[in-house]
Backbone as a ProteinNet text record, in pm:
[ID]
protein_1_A
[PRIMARY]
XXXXXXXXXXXXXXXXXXXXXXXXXXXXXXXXXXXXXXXXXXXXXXXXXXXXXXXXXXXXXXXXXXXXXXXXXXXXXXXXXXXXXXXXXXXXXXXXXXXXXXXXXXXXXXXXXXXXXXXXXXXXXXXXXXXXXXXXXXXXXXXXXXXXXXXXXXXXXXXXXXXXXXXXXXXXXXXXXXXXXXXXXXXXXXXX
[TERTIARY]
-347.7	-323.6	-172.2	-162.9	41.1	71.7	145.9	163.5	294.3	198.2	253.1	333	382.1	421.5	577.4	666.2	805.9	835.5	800.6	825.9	684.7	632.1	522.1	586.7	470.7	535.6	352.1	388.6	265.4	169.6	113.5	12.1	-73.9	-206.5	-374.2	-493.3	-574.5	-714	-743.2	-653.9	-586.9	-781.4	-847.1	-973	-896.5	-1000.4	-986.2	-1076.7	-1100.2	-1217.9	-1212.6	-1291.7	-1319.3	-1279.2	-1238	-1183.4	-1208.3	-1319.6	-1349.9	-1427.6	-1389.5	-1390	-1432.2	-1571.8	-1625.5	-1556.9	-1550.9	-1516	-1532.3	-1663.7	-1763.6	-1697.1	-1723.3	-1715.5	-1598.6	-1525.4	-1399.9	-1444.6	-1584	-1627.1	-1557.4	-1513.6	-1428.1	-1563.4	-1594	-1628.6	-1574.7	-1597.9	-1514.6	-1618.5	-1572	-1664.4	-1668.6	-1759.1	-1787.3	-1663.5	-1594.9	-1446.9	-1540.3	-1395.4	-1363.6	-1267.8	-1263.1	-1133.7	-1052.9	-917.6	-846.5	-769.5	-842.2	-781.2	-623.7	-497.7	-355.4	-228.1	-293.9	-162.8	12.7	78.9	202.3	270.7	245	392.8	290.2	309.7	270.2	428.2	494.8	585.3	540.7	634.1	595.2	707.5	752.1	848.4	853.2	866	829.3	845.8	809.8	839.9	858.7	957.4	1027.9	1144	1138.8	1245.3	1319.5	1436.9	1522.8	1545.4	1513.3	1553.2	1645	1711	1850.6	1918.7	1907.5	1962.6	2044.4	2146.2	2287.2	2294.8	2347	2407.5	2517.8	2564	2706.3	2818.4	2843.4	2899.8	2896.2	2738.4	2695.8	2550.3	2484.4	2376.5	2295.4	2200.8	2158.3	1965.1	1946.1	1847.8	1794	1701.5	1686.8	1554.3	1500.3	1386.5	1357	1267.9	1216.4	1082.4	1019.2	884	839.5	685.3	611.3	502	589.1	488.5	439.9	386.5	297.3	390.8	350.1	449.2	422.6	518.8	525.7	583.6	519.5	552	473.2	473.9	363.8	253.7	230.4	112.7	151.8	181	193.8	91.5	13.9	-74.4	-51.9	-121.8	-78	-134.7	-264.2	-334.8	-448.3	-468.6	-570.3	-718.5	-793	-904.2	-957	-1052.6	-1094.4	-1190.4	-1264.3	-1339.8	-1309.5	-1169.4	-1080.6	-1024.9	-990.4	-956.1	-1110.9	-1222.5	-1313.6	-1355.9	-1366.4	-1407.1	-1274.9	-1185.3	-1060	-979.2	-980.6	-895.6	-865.4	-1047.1	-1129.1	-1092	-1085.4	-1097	-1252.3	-1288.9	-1394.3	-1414.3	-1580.5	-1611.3	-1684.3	-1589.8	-1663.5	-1775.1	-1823.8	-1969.5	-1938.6	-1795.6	-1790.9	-1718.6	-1719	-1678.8	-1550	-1449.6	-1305.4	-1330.4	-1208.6	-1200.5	-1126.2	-1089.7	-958.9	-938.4	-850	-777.1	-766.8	-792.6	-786.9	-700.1	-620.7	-534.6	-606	-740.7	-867.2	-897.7	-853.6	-987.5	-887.3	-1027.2	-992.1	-1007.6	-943.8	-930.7	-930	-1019.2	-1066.3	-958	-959.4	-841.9	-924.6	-838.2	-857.2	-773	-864.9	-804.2	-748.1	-642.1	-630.3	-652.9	-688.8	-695.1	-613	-543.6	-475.4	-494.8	-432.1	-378.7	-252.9	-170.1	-68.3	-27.3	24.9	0.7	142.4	152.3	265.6	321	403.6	442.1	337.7	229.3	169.2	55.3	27.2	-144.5	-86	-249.6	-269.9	-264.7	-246.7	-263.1	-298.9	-419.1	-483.8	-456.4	-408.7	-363.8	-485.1	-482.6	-524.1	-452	-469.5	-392.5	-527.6	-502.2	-590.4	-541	-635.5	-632.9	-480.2	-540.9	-422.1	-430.9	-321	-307.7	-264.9	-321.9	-269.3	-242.2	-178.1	-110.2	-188	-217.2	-303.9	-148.2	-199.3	-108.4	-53	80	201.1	192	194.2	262	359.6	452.7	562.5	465.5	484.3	463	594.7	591.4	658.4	708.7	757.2	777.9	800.6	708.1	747.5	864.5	952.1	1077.9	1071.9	996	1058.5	935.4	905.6	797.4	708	573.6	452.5	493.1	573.1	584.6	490.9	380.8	316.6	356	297	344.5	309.2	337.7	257.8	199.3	99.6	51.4	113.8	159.9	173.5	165.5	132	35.9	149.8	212.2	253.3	158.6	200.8	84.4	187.8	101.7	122.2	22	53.7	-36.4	-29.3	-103.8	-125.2	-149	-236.3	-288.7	-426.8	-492.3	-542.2	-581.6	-620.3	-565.3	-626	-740.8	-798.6	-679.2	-716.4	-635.2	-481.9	-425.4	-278.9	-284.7	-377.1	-380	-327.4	-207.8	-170.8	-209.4	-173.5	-215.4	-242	-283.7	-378	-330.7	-325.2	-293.6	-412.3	-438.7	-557	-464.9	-475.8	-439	-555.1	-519.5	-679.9	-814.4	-743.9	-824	-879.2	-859.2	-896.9	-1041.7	-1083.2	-1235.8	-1256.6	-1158.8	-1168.4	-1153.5	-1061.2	-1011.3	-1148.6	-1303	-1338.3	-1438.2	-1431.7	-1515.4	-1411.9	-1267.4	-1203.8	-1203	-1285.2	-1312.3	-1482.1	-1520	-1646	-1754.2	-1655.1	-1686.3	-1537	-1507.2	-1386.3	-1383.1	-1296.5	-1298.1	-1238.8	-1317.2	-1265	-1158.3	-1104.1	-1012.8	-1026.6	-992.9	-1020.6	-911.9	-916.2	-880.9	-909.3	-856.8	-859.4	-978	-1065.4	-1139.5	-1033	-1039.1	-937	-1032.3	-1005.4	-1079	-1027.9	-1119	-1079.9	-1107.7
1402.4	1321.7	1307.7	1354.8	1286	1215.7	1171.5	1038.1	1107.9	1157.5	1211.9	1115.8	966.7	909	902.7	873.8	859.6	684.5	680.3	495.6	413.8	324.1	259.4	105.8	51.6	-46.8	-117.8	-223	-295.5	-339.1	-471	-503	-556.2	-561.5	-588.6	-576.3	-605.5	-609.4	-651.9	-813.2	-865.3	-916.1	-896.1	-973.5	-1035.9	-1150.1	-1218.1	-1258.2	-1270.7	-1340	-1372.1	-1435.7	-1507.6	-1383.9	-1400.9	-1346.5	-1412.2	-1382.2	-1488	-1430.7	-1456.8	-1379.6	-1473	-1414.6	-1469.6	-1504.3	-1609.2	-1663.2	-1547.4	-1548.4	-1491	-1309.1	-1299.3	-1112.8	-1072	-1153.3	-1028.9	-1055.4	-989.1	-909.7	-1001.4	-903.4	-985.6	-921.6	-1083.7	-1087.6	-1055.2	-998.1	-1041.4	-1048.9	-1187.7	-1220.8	-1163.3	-1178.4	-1117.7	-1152	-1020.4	-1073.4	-1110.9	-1147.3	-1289.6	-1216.6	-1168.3	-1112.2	-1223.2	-1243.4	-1323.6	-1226.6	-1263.6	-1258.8	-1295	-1211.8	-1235.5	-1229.7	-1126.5	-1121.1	-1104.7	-1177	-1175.3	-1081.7	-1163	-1130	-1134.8	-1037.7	-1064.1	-1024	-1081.2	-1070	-1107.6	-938.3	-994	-959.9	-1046.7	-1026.1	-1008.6	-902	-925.2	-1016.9	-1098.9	-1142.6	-1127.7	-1071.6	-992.5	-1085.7	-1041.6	-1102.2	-1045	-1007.4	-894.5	-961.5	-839.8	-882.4	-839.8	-881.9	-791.8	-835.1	-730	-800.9	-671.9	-804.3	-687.6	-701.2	-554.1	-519.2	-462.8	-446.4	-353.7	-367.8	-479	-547.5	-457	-401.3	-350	-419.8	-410.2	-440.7	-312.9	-289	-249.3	-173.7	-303.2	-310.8	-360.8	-319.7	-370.8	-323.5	-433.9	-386	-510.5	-527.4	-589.4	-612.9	-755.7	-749.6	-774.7	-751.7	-736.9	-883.8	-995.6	-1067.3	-1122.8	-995.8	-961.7	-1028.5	-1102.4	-1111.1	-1251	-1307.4	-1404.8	-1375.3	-1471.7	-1457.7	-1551.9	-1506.3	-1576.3	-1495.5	-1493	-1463.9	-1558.9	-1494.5	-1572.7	-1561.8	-1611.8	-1577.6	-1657.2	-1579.5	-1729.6	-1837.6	-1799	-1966.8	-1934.2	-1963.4	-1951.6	-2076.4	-2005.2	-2025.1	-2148	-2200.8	-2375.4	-2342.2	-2185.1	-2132.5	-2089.8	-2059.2	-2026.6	-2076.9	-2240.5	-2352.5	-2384.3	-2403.9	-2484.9	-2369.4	-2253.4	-2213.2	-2144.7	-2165.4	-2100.2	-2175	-2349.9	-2390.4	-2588	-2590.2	-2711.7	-2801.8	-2729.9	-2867.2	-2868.4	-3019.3	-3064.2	-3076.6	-3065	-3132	-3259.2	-3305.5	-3457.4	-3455.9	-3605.3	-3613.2	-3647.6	-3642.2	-3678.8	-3580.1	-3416.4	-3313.5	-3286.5	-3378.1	-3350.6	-3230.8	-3168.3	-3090.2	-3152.7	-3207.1	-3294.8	-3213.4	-3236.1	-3199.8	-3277.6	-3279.5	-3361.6	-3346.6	-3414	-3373.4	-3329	-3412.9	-3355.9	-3218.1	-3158.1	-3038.9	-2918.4	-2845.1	-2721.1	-2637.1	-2486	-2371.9	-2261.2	-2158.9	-2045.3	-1928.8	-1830.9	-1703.2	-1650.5	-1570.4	-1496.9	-1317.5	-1247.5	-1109.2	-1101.8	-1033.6	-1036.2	-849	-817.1	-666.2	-682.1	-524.2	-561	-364.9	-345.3	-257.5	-226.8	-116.9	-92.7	27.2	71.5	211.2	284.7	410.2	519.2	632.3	653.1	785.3	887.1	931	1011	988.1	891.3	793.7	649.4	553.4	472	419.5	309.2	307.8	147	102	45	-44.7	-205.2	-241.1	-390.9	-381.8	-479.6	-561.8	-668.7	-785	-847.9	-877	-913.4	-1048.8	-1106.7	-1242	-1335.3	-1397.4	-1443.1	-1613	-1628.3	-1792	-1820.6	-1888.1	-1926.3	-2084.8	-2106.2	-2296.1	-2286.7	-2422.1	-2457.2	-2425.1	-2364.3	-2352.3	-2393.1	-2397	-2485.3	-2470.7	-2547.2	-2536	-2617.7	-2567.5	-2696	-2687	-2812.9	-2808.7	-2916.8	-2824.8	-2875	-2920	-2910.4	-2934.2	-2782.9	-2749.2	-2612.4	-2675.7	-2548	-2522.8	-2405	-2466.2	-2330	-2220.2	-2213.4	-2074.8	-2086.1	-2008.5	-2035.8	-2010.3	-1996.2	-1911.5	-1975.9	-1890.8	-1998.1	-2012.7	-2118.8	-2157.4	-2047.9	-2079	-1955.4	-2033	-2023.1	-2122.1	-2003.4	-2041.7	-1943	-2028.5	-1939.3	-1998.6	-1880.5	-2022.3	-1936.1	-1865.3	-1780.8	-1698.7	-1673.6	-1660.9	-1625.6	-1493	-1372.6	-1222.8	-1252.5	-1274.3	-1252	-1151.5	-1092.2	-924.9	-980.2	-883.2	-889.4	-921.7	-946.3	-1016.3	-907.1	-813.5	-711.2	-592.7	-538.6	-403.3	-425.6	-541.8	-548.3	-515.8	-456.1	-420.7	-546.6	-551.5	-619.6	-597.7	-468.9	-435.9	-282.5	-232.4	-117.3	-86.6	49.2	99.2	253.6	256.1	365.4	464.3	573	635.9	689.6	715.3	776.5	854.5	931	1029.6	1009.7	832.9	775.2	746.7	759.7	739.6	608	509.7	345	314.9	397.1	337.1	297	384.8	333.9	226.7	186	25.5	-41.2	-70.7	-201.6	-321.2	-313.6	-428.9	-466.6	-389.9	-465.4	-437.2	-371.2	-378.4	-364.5	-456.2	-433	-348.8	-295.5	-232.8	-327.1	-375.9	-451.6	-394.9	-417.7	-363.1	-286.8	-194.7	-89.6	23	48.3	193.6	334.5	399.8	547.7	577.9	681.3	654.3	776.2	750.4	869.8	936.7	1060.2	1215.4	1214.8	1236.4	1213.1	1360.6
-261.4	-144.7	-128.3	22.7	46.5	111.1	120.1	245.5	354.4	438.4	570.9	650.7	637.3	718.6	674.9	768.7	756.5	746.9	826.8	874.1	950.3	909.2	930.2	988.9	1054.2	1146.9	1199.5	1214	1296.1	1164.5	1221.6	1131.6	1194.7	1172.4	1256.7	1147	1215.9	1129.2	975.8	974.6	858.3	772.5	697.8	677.5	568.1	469.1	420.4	355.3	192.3	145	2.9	-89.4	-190.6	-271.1	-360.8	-508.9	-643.4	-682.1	-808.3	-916.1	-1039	-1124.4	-1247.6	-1286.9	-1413.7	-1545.7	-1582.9	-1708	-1822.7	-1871	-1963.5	-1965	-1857.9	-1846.5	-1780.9	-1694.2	-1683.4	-1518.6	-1472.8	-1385.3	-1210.1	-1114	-1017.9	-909.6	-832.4	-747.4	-615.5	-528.8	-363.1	-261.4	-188.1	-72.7	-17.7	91.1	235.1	296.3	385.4	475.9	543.9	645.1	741.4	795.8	936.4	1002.9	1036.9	1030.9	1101.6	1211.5	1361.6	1445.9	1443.6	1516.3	1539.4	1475.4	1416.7	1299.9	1403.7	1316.9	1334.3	1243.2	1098.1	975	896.5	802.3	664.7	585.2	530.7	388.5	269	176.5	48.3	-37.4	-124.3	-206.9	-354	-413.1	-615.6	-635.2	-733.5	-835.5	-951.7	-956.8	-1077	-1194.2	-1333.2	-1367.1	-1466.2	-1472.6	-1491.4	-1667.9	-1778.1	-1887.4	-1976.1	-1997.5	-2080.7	-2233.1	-2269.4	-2445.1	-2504	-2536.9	-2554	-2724	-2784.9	-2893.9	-2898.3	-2973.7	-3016.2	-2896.2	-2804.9	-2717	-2623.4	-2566.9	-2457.9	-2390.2	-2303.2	-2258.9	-2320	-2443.2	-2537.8	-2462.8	-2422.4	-2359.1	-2243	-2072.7	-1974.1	-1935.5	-1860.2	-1803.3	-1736.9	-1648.9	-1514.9	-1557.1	-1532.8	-1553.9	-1424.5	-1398.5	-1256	-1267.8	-1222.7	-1207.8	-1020.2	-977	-855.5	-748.2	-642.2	-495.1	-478.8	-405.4	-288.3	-192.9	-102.3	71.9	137.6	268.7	377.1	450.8	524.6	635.4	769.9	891.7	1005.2	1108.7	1148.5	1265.5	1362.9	1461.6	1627	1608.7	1531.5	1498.2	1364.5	1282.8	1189.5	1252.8	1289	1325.7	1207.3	1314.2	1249.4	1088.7	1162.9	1057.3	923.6	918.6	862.9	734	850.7	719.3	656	724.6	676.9	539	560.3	466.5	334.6	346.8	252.5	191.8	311.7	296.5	259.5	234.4	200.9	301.7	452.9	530.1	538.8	643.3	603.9	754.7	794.9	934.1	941.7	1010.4	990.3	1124.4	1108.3	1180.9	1324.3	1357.1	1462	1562.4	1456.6	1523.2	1490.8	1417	1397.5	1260.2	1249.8	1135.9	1084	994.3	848.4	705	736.3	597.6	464.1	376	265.2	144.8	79.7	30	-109	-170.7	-251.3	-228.1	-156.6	-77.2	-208.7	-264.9	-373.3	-278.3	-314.5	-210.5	-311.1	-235.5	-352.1	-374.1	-465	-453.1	-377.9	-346.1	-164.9	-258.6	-151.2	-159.4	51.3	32.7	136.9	232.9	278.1	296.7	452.3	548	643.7	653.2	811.3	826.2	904	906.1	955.5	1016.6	1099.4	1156.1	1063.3	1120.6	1078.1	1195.9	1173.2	1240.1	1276.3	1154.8	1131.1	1150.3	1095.5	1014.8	1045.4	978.3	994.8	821.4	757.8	621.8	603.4	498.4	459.9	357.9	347.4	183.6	190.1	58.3	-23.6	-101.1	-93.7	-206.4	-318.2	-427.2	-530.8	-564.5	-575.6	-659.9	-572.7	-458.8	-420.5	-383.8	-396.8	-372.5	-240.2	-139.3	-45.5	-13.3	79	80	249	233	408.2	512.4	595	705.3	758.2	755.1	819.7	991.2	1063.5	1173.7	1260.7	1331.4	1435.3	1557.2	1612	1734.5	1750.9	1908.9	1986.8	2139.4	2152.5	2317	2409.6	2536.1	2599	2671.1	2677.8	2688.8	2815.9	2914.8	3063.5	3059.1	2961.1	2948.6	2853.5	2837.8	2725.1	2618.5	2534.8	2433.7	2329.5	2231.2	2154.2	2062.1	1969.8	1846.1	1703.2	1642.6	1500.6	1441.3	1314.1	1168.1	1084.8	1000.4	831.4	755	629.3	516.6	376.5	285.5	177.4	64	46.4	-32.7	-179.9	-234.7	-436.8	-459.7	-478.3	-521.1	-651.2	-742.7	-868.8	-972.7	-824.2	-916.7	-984.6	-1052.2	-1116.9	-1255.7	-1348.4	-1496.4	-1579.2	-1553.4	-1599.8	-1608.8	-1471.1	-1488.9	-1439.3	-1387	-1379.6	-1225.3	-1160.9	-1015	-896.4	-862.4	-722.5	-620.6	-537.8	-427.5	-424.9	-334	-330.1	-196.5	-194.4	-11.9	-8.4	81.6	119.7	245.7	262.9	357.1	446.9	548.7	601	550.9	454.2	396.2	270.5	228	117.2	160.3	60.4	43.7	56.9	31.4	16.4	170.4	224.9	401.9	461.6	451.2	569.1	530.3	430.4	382.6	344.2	364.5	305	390.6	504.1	560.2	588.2	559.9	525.4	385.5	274.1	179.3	49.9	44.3	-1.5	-170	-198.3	-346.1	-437.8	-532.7	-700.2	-744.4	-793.6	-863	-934.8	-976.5	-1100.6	-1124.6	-1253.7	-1258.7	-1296.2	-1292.6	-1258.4	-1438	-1371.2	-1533.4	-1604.3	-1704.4	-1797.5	-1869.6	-1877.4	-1980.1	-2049.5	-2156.2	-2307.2	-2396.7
[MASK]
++++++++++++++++++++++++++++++++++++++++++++++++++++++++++++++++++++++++++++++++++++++++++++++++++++++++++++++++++++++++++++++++++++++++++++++++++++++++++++++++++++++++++++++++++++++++++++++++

């Protein structure tokens, strides 16, 4: 497989769902997605941390460890369905949705796509932490412009195989179920 693209751009068809993973066995669950309509932004940044240990009055030894990404997720609005099920808001009996500062919230895998020069290409996030969605409101100013929600996110990866994120290219066998059957994490089987 090669990756025919030069420069990739755009993001859409963001789903979203439960990531949860048995005590006892290891074994990682993933929910049924949940498309979130409107993607804006997704950013992600390593979290990396640079290690160095000097001898003989040189830097002797270096290396970088991979502890998976932070960032956000921006959408025009994260749907009511959204919070109630990801994000422990609650519906009350009188039709309001509330937020609770009690409310637990599950790991989330996040899956998305993005186009290319060439192709179209496919990623996955594993085991992720997300924060309830920020938003400003404010006053219109002359014209509609709308508001955004983003939600900070923590990628953890996986704790099994070390797997963060995953990208599929068209011709991946994974591209045409990562949104309605997403792939576990795993790796490559090795011949022995």
């Amino acid at each position: 497989m090669s990756d025919t693209n030069k420069v990739e751009f755009g993001l859409k068809n963001v789903h979203v769902g439960t990531y949860t993973v048995d005590d006892a066995t290891g074994r990682v669950t993933m929910g049924a997605p949940f498309k979130l309509p409107g993607a804006v932004n997704l950013s992600l940044d390593p979290e990396t941390e640079e290690v160095k240990s000097y001898a003989d009055d040189v830097i002797y030894y270096a290396d970088y460890s991979d502890n998976g990404f932070s960032g956000s997720l921006e959408m025009m609005r994260f749907p009511d369905e959204y919070k109630l099920k990801f994000c422990g808001f609650i519906q009350l009996d009188d039709g309001g949705i509330a937020q609770s500062k009690y409310a637990t919230r599950p790991n989330l895998y996040i899956a998305f796509e993005g186009d290319g020069d060439k192709e179209k290409r496919r990623g996955i996030l594993y085991n992720v932490r997300a924060s309830v969605p920020s938003r400003e409101h404010k006053t219109k100013e002359g014209s509609n412009e709308p508001n955004t929600e983003s939600c900070d996110l923590t990628v953890m990866g996986d704790n099994e195989t070390g797997l963060t994120r995953v990208y599929y290219p068209q011709s991946a066998e994974g591209y045409d179920t990562i949104f309605t059957n997403p792939p576990a994490p795993q790796l490559p089987a090795t011949s022995e």
